[in-house]
Amino acid sequence: MAQTRNEYWSEIRSVYKDPKDYVLAGRGNAYVRIDAEAKVTGTAVYTDDVYLPETWYCKLVHSPYAHALIKSIDFTEAEKVPGVKGFLTGADFPEGHNLGNPEAFKELADKEPLCRRKVRMVGDEVAAVCATTEEAAEEAARLVKVEYEPLPVLLDPFDAMALDAEPIHYPADQPGTANNLSIFTVMKAGDPDKAFEEAYYTDKSYYKTQEMVHAAIEPHGAIAKYENGEYTIWSTTQGAYVSRYWVAWGLGVPESQVRLIKPMVGGGFGGKLDVFAHELCPCKFAERTGHPVKCILKRDEVFKCTRTRHPISFQIESAFSKDGKLLAKRCRHILDGGAYGGSGIAANTLSLICATFPYKVENIDMIARRPYTNHPASGAMRGYSACQVHFAHEIHMDEVANHLGIDPLELRHKNEITPYYTGPTGLEFTSCRFKECMDACAEAIDWKNRWRYPKGSGQAIGMSGSGFMSGTGFPVLVTPHYCSSTTIVRLNREGYAVVYTGANDIGQGCDTVMAMIVAEELGLNMDEVKVVQSDTTTTPWDAGSFGSRVTFLGGNACHHAVGDAKLKLLKHWAEEWGCKPTDIKMADHRVFLPGDAEKNISYNEACYGYEEKNFGRCVAGVGAYNHEGDKDVYVKNVGNYATAYSFSASAAKVTVDMETGAVTLDDFIFGHDCGRPLNIRAVEGQIEGSVLLGFGFTCYEECVYDKDGRHLNPSFRDYRFPTALDMPNITTKVCSEYDEEGPLGAKEAGEGSTAPVGSAIGNAINYATGLVIKELPITPERLWKALREHERTGKTEFGGEDLPEKFANMPPLPKRYNV
Amino acid sequence: MSLPAFDYVKAGSLQEASQLAKEKAGKAVIMAGGTDVILLLKDRVIAADTVIDIKGIEGLNEIAYKEGEGFRIGALVTLFELQSSEVIKEKLPALADAAHYVASAQIRRKGTMVGNICNASPSADTAPILLAMNAVVKVVNGEEKKDIPIGEFFKGVKKTALQPGDIVTGVFIPELKKNEGSAYFKHAVRKAMDLAIVGVGAWVKMDGGKVADCRITMGGVGITPLRAYNAEKILIGNAITEELLEQAGVAASQECKPISDVRASAEYRTDMIRVYTKRAVKKAVETLA
Amino acid sequence: MAKRVISFKLNGVDRDELVLDNMTMVDFLRKQMHLTGTKRGCEEGECGACTILLDGKAVTSCTMLAVEADGHEIVTIEGVRKDGVLHPIQKEFIDKWALQCGFCTPGMIMSAISLLNENPNPTEHEIRDGIAGNLCRCTGYVKIVEAIASAAKIMAKEVAK
C-alpha cells in the first residue's frame, strides 16, 4: 500500500536540518540574489533581449472603439509598405477557442485571440501585421483600415447591469435579472439579520476605488519560432505552464507542441498572468513564414490593452456591540470587470474572503458582482482585491472607532484574529502575529501621542491592519493535485546540485530562495546550487506566480525535493555507517556523523559512494506541494482557501498642504508577519515596493477615460507613480514566528504587504484634514476640492456620493441552484 | 513609436543652419538637445523631412555674466548646466529652480533652456521666470540679427514669433539689482518628472518696505505664459502683508485663462494661481539681492 | 532613407558604424550593436530604463539620435565593469539587494554613476533627486538610495587612497 501524504512527508521532514543550525535562512547578508550580477552588468536576458537571426516583427492593430461591430478589414494600403510579409485576423485562429485564465472556469473563457465580429474595449486586437522590421510593421499596422459599427458604450458597472443594457458578451440568462454579469459570488455565515437587530451600533457606508495598472517597467512581449512542428515562445509571463496551456488552446494544437520559456521578467504584479494576442500572433506568423517573429508592446499598448486593477464600489454595513465587538458585516461589492474575464474573475470571490479577516466576525452576509463593462479587462494585481477591500473596510474601522469613542488601535485589538482561529466560512488560520504587527507599528510611530498632531492641523498619523492568504489554493489549471508546484533536485558528485523549478521568478527573487533552500539542506554554498527555471521542456510543473503562492508552495515543493534527495543519500550512508539517517548531518560541504571523526566525508565522496552502490544512478529528489483544499471551494464559497495566512499593519505620517491638497508621506512603518523571513532584505524589499504601490494607489494613480472609453493618460507622464523624491523612508518591523507548515517556517511577503498601505495613508489624511475621504485616488485636486467644499458647506464626508442610489436600484441577481 | 524618415544635417555655422531652414521652410526642424524634438517627431506632432542639429555651432554654449548688466544664456546651454551653475545659483536662483523643475536629470543634461522656450509648451517651466525677468530672445537669420522681447515671443500652443530661418542663439536676462528679488514655483502632482499644473514666476523691486515695481507671470493657464497685470497693480506702492498677497493672488487667478484637461480642472488651476502667486511674491521679497 | 557613418567611442572602443538618420540611440544600441542591457521601457523619456552615459553624463537614449554620437563617447551598462571588476555602485546594488526585477537597474546605475561624477558626496535628498528620472516599480527606492550612498562612501575612500 502506498504511503499517505503525511507518512511520506514526515519521513522527508525527519532529515530536514534543525532550524537552529540554519546558516543562510533568515540571515540578511549571508547571501545575495543569484541573478544580481547579471542584472547590474546588463547581461540578464529579458524577452526583448532574445535575438534570433532573421527575426521578423509583429504589430497588432487595435480598436479605437470601446464597443463596436467589425464590418470589414482592408489590408490594401498596408500591403504596399515595403517589408510587409503577412496579416492575421480572428479567422486565422480556431473559432470557439477563447482565452481565459482558470481552466476550472473554462466556460468563462471569453477572449478571442483576435476579435472576429465584435470589439469590447478600446485597444481590443482586431488584426496583426508581420514585417521584416519593427518600423515597417508599425507603419503597415497604421494603414490597416477597419470599418466599425459603433454600439452603445457601457463604462459604469451599474449601468452595465441595467435591464435594458446592451449585452457586451451575452444577454442575461434569466429575464428581469442583472445584465452583463461576468460572475457573482454569495457568501453567508451565522445569522447576520439577528445580529444587526440586536446590535448597539449599526451603520451603512460607501467607498469607491479606481482603476490602476501594474506598470511594470518591462513592457509585455513575446518572440516565437517554429521548428520540427513545435512552437517555442519566450514570453513575459508569470506562469509558463499556464501560458503554454492557453497558447496551445488558442492555436488549436496539442500542448506537447508548444514550448514556453520564461526569460527574466521585468516585473509582473499580476499583469502578465493572462495570455494575449501578442503571444499567439507571433506563433502563427512564425509557423507561416519560417522566421522567428517578435512582438513587443509599446507603452501605450501596455496601458490600453493588457490588464488593470478592478475598480470596486463598496456598500458596507457593520454591527458592533457597545464595547466594540464586531458582531456582523453585510457588504456588497461591485467590481468593474472591464471587457473580459481572464485572471479577473477570481477577484470577485477574493474581495469577499478579504472582508472576513483580519478581524473575527461570525455573522456575514456578503455579495460581490463583477459586471462586464467596456473598460479594459480588469485582472489580477498584486494584493488581489485586498488593496481595495482593506482600503474601504479599514477606513470604515476608524469611522466606527470614532463613533464609538474607542481608540482605533484598541478597536482593532478587540477584534483581531488570534492564532489557530477558524473563520465562519472555514478559513483555517494557523500562525498569526497580527497583534504584534499592530503593536510594533503603534510603538514606532508613537501612536499613543498621536494627538500631538491635532485633528485638522494638516499633519497626522494613521494606522491600519490587514491579512492575506499565503499560498492561494486557487486552481488555475486542472491537475491531479490542485494548484501545485513541483521541483526536481539532482545531486552531482562533482560538488554541486541542480534544482529544476517551475516557479516563475518575475523579479521577486524566488530563484534565489529555491537555491538557498537547497544549499541550506545540503550544506552547500549558494554558488554550488544551479537553478534551471520555468521552461515547459526542462522544468517540472508549476501553476505560476500569483496569489502569494511562490514561496509557500514552490518553496515547500523545493524543500520536499531536496529532502527526498537528502533522504536517499542519508539512507545509503546510514546503512554503510550503521546508524539512522536522522543521525547524519550535512554542513560545510561535508556529510558526517557528529562525534565520529571516522564517519566524515565530503559531499562529493558521499554522492560518489551513492552512485557506486546504485549502478551509476545519481541522487535525485522529486518534490511537490499543494494546498489540500476542497476543489469546490470556489463554487460553494465555504472552506479554507490557503495553507496559511499572513498579517500586516501599517502606520503612516502625512503632511497635507491645506491650500493645495498636496499630500507628503513623511514616514511609513510596516509591521509584517511573514513567518520566518528567508532573507530579511528580500522581505524588506517586498514591503518597500508594496508601500510604493500602495502610495501610488492612494494618492497618484488612476486610468482616466473619456465618455467613449478612450484612455486619456496612457503614458508614464500622465499616469504617475511615485518617483524616488516622492517616497518616504520606510521602516520594516518583521513580527514573525516560525510557521509550522511553511518552507523553513516562512509565509508570504509579496502581496499581503500591499493591503494596509492605502488605508493607513487614508486614515492619516482624514485626521490631518478633519474630513473622511471615501474614494480613491486622493489626488491634490480631489483633496483641495473637498477642503474648499468643507469650508463652504461644512460637509465632512467625501467620495462615493453616487453610490447609495446606485446600490439601491440594482437589478436582482439570477437565481442560482446552489445558493 | 518609431521615428519617421528624415535627413539629419549637422550645421557647421549659424548661417548654414539658417539658410537651410529657410530653404526648407516649414519642412525643417531645428534641434539642440533634441529631447522635445525627437518625441514630437515620434508622435507625428511635427512633420519634418530635415532635422538641423545646431550642436556643432561654436559659441552657443556659454553662461556669460556681466556685472551691472545680466546673463547671456547660449542656445546650447543645458538645463542641467543652468541648475548647477554657481553664478546662476548665486545671482538668479529662481532660474536654477525653474531649470531644475523640468523633467528628469537625464533630459536636463541634454535638453536646453532655449529648446524649452522654443517648444512653446504652455506649461514650460523656464518661460514664466524669463517673462518675469523681462528676458530678451537673441535671434539670427542669415546675416540679420534681431532681439525679441520674451513678452512677444510666445504666440500660442507650440507657436512662437520665430520665422523660417530664425535661429535662436541665446537669451539675455537682466540681473537682479539691489532690492530686487525673484522666484518661481511649480505645482505638480509628483515632486519630479511631472508637467506643471501651474507655474508662477515673480520679480519684485522693493523700496523702503514697499513694492516699487513687480512682474507676476503664470504658466499652464493659457495658450502662452501670461502676465498678471492686475495683481501687479495691487502690489505696487504697498507694503507686503498677508491680506495684500491674498488680494494679489485673487486678482491673478481672475486673469488666468486655464483649460480643464487630464492633468487638472480649470477651477483647480485657477485657485492654484491664487496660492502660488502669494508664495512666489513672498519668496521673491524674502530673497532680495 | 539617409544613413551615414559615425565615428565614436563605445564602451572604451573606437568605432565607425553606418547608422540610419532616424534611428534612436536605444534602437541602435540594441538592434545594431546587440547591447541589450540598455532597456526600452517607454521610449518617451519618462522611465529612464534606457539611460546611458554621453560624454560621462547620464541621458535617456530614447530621446537621442544615434547620429548624435558622432565624435562623442558612449558608455552603456555593458561598459561599466572594467577589466572584470565590478564598479562600486554595481557591487553595492548586489550587496544591498537594491534590485528586484532588474529592468530599471542598468538605467538606475548609469544615473548613479553620473550623479556621483557630478556630486561625489550627495545627501539622501540629492541621491533621490539624481535618480528621480528612473522609475522603479519594485523596490520603493529604499535600497537603491542606500546602495548609492554606500557606494559614494566607498568611492570617496578609494579617491583618498
mmCIF file of N, CA and C in Angstrom, chain A residues 731-782:
data_model
loop_
_atom_site.group_PDB
_atom_site.id
_atom_site.type_symbol
_atom_site.label_atom_id
_atom_site.label_comp_id
_atom_site.label_asym_id
_atom_site.label_seq_id
_atom_site.Cartn_x
_atom_site.Cartn_y
_atom_site.Cartn_z
ATOM 1 N N THR A 731 10.246 51.956 7.376
ATOM 2 C CA THR A 731 10.803 51.079 8.402
ATOM 3 C C THR A 731 10.001 49.784 8.425
ATOM 4 N N THR A 732 10.692 48.681 8.292
ATOM 5 C CA THR A 732 10.015 47.384 8.313
ATOM 6 C C THR A 732 10.219 46.723 9.662
ATOM 7 N N LYS A 733 9.122 46.293 10.268
ATOM 8 C CA LYS A 733 9.183 45.534 11.515
ATOM 9 C C LYS A 733 8.688 44.126 11.207
ATOM 10 N N VAL A 734 9.607 43.178 11.200
ATOM 11 C CA VAL A 734 9.185 41.797 10.956
ATOM 12 C C VAL A 734 8.749 41.208 12.294
ATOM 13 N N CYS A 735 7.473 40.840 12.364
ATOM 14 C CA CYS A 735 6.908 40.350 13.627
ATOM 15 C C CYS A 735 6.466 38.910 13.394
ATOM 16 N N SER A 736 7.420 38.020 13.386
ATOM 17 C CA SER A 736 7.087 36.688 12.911
ATOM 18 C C SER A 736 7.373 35.619 13.917
ATOM 19 N N GLU A 737 6.649 34.543 13.752
ATOM 20 C CA GLU A 737 7.054 33.312 14.388
ATOM 21 C C GLU A 737 7.191 32.282 13.270
ATOM 22 N N TYR A 738 7.848 31.191 13.590
ATOM 23 C CA TYR A 738 8.029 30.078 12.681
ATOM 24 C C TYR A 738 6.659 29.503 12.336
ATOM 25 N N ASP A 739 6.328 29.433 11.047
ATOM 26 C CA ASP A 739 5.069 28.797 10.658
ATOM 27 C C ASP A 739 5.329 27.312 10.447
ATOM 28 N N GLU A 740 4.525 26.464 11.082
ATOM 29 C CA GLU A 740 4.814 25.024 11.066
ATOM 30 C C GLU A 740 4.746 24.413 9.682
ATOM 31 N N GLU A 741 3.893 24.984 8.834
ATOM 32 C CA GLU A 741 3.707 24.379 7.520
ATOM 33 C C GLU A 741 4.598 25.041 6.455
ATOM 34 N N GLY A 742 5.061 26.236 6.731
ATOM 35 C CA GLY A 742 5.791 27.000 5.718
ATOM 36 C C GLY A 742 7.166 26.426 5.430
ATOM 37 N N PRO A 743 7.711 26.696 4.233
ATOM 38 C CA PRO A 743 9.047 26.218 3.898
ATOM 39 C C PRO A 743 10.072 26.913 4.804
ATOM 40 N N LEU A 744 10.795 26.154 5.578
ATOM 41 C CA LEU A 744 11.717 26.686 6.580
ATOM 42 C C LEU A 744 11.002 27.652 7.519
ATOM 43 N N GLY A 745 9.681 27.481 7.611
ATOM 44 C CA GLY A 745 8.903 28.299 8.546
ATOM 45 C C GLY A 745 8.375 29.599 7.973
ATOM 46 N N ALA A 746 8.518 29.794 6.646
ATOM 47 C CA ALA A 746 8.151 31.077 6.051
ATOM 48 C C ALA A 746 6.688 31.126 5.626
ATOM 49 N N LYS A 747 6.166 32.367 5.542
ATOM 50 C CA LYS A 747 4.886 32.621 4.874
ATOM 51 C C LYS A 747 5.164 33.635 3.755
ATOM 52 N N GLU A 748 4.127 34.380 3.377
ATOM 53 C CA GLU A 748 4.329 35.272 2.230
ATOM 54 C C GLU A 748 4.701 36.688 2.650
ATOM 55 N N ALA A 749 5.300 37.439 1.707
ATOM 56 C CA ALA A 749 5.619 38.845 1.990
ATOM 57 C C ALA A 749 5.328 39.749 0.799
ATOM 58 N N GLY A 750 4.890 39.180 -0.311
ATOM 59 C CA GLY A 750 4.830 39.966 -1.542
ATOM 60 C C GLY A 750 3.526 40.689 -1.789
ATOM 61 N N GLU A 751 2.431 40.083 -1.388
ATOM 62 C CA GLU A 751 1.139 40.655 -1.770
ATOM 63 C C GLU A 751 0.380 41.230 -0.593
ATOM 64 N N GLY A 752 0.337 40.469 0.490
ATOM 65 C CA GLY A 752 -0.387 40.947 1.666
ATOM 66 C C GLY A 752 0.156 42.278 2.126
ATOM 67 N N SER A 753 1.438 42.491 1.840
ATOM 68 C CA SER A 753 2.081 43.725 2.283
ATOM 69 C C SER A 753 1.557 44.953 1.549
ATOM 70 N N THR A 754 0.827 44.777 0.453
ATOM 71 C CA THR A 754 0.268 45.959 -0.221
ATOM 72 C C THR A 754 -1.045 46.400 0.439
ATOM 73 N N ALA A 755 -1.695 45.458 1.157
ATOM 74 C CA ALA A 755 -3.093 45.669 1.539
ATOM 75 C C ALA A 755 -3.353 46.797 2.537
ATOM 76 N N PRO A 756 -2.532 46.994 3.574
ATOM 77 C CA PRO A 756 -2.890 48.025 4.560
ATOM 78 C C PRO A 756 -2.354 49.413 4.223
ATOM 79 N N VAL A 757 -1.572 49.540 3.153
ATOM 80 C CA VAL A 757 -0.876 50.804 2.887
ATOM 81 C C VAL A 757 -1.864 51.941 2.631
ATOM 82 N N GLY A 758 -2.828 51.687 1.746
ATOM 83 C CA GLY A 758 -3.766 52.732 1.350
ATOM 84 C C GLY A 758 -4.572 53.258 2.511
ATOM 85 N N SER A 759 -5.051 52.353 3.359
ATOM 86 C CA SER A 759 -5.912 52.812 4.447
ATOM 87 C C SER A 759 -5.110 53.508 5.542
ATOM 88 N N ALA A 760 -3.854 53.124 5.749
ATOM 89 C CA ALA A 760 -3.038 53.839 6.741
ATOM 90 C C ALA A 760 -2.843 55.283 6.283
ATOM 91 N N ILE A 761 -2.525 55.445 5.001
ATOM 92 C CA ILE A 761 -2.343 56.801 4.463
ATOM 93 C C ILE A 761 -3.681 57.538 4.474
ATOM 94 N N GLY A 762 -4.732 56.827 4.049
ATOM 95 C CA GLY A 762 -6.064 57.431 4.007
ATOM 96 C C GLY A 762 -6.506 57.902 5.387
ATOM 97 N N ASN A 763 -6.335 57.055 6.385
ATOM 98 C CA ASN A 763 -6.719 57.451 7.744
ATOM 99 C C ASN A 763 -5.897 58.647 8.213
ATOM 100 N N ALA A 764 -4.608 58.655 7.880
ATOM 101 C CA ALA A 764 -3.766 59.790 8.268
ATOM 102 C C ALA A 764 -4.255 61.075 7.598
ATOM 103 N N ILE A 765 -4.581 60.985 6.321
ATOM 104 C CA ILE A 765 -5.092 62.170 5.605
ATOM 105 C C ILE A 765 -6.395 62.645 6.264
ATOM 106 N N ASN A 766 -7.225 61.681 6.643
ATOM 107 C CA ASN A 766 -8.504 62.060 7.260
ATOM 108 C C ASN A 766 -8.300 62.806 8.583
ATOM 109 N N TYR A 767 -7.357 62.337 9.406
ATOM 110 C CA TYR A 767 -7.107 63.053 10.664
ATOM 111 C C TYR A 767 -6.431 64.395 10.398
ATOM 112 N N ALA A 768 -5.556 64.438 9.391
ATOM 113 C CA ALA A 768 -4.842 65.685 9.082
ATOM 114 C C ALA A 768 -5.803 66.769 8.618
ATOM 115 N N THR A 769 -6.849 66.354 7.898
ATOM 116 C CA THR A 769 -7.766 67.341 7.318
ATOM 117 C C THR A 769 -9.041 67.499 8.125
ATOM 118 N N GLY A 770 -9.327 66.528 8.981
ATOM 119 C CA GLY A 770 -10.602 66.546 9.688
ATOM 120 C C GLY A 770 -11.761 66.092 8.826
ATOM 121 N N LEU A 771 -11.456 65.540 7.655
ATOM 122 C CA LEU A 771 -12.502 65.054 6.748
ATOM 123 C C LEU A 771 -12.467 63.526 6.710
ATOM 124 N N VAL A 772 -13.429 62.927 6.029
ATOM 125 C CA VAL A 772 -13.352 61.491 5.738
ATOM 126 C C VAL A 772 -13.472 61.326 4.227
ATOM 127 N N ILE A 773 -12.374 60.880 3.629
ATOM 128 C CA ILE A 773 -12.358 60.711 2.175
ATOM 129 C C ILE A 773 -12.597 59.235 1.875
ATOM 130 N N LYS A 774 -13.601 58.950 1.071
ATOM 131 C CA LYS A 774 -14.026 57.569 0.866
ATOM 132 C C LYS A 774 -13.795 57.080 -0.550
ATOM 133 N N GLU A 775 -13.089 57.874 -1.328
ATOM 134 C CA GLU A 775 -12.892 57.487 -2.719
ATOM 135 C C GLU A 775 -11.447 57.735 -3.116
ATOM 136 N N LEU A 776 -10.898 56.815 -3.884
ATOM 137 C CA LEU A 776 -9.513 56.944 -4.348
ATOM 138 C C LEU A 776 -9.486 57.297 -5.832
ATOM 139 N N PRO A 777 -8.374 57.883 -6.293
ATOM 140 C CA PRO A 777 -7.212 58.321 -5.524
ATOM 141 C C PRO A 777 -7.447 59.687 -4.876
ATOM 142 N N ILE A 778 -6.739 59.921 -3.777
ATOM 143 C CA ILE A 778 -6.837 61.212 -3.091
ATOM 144 C C ILE A 778 -5.771 62.117 -3.704
ATOM 145 N N THR A 779 -6.064 62.573 -4.926
ATOM 146 C CA THR A 779 -5.109 63.453 -5.623
ATOM 147 C C THR A 779 -5.173 64.834 -4.984
ATOM 148 N N PRO A 780 -4.150 65.651 -5.221
ATOM 149 C CA PRO A 780 -4.213 67.014 -4.670
ATOM 150 C C PRO A 780 -5.517 67.716 -5.047
ATOM 151 N N GLU A 781 -5.920 67.578 -6.300
ATOM 152 C CA GLU A 781 -7.131 68.290 -6.718
ATOM 153 C C GLU A 781 -8.374 67.790 -5.984
ATOM 154 N N ARG A 782 -8.492 66.457 -5.836
ATOM 155 C CA ARG A 782 -9.653 65.908 -5.121
ATOM 156 C C ARG A 782 -9.698 66.408 -3.680
#
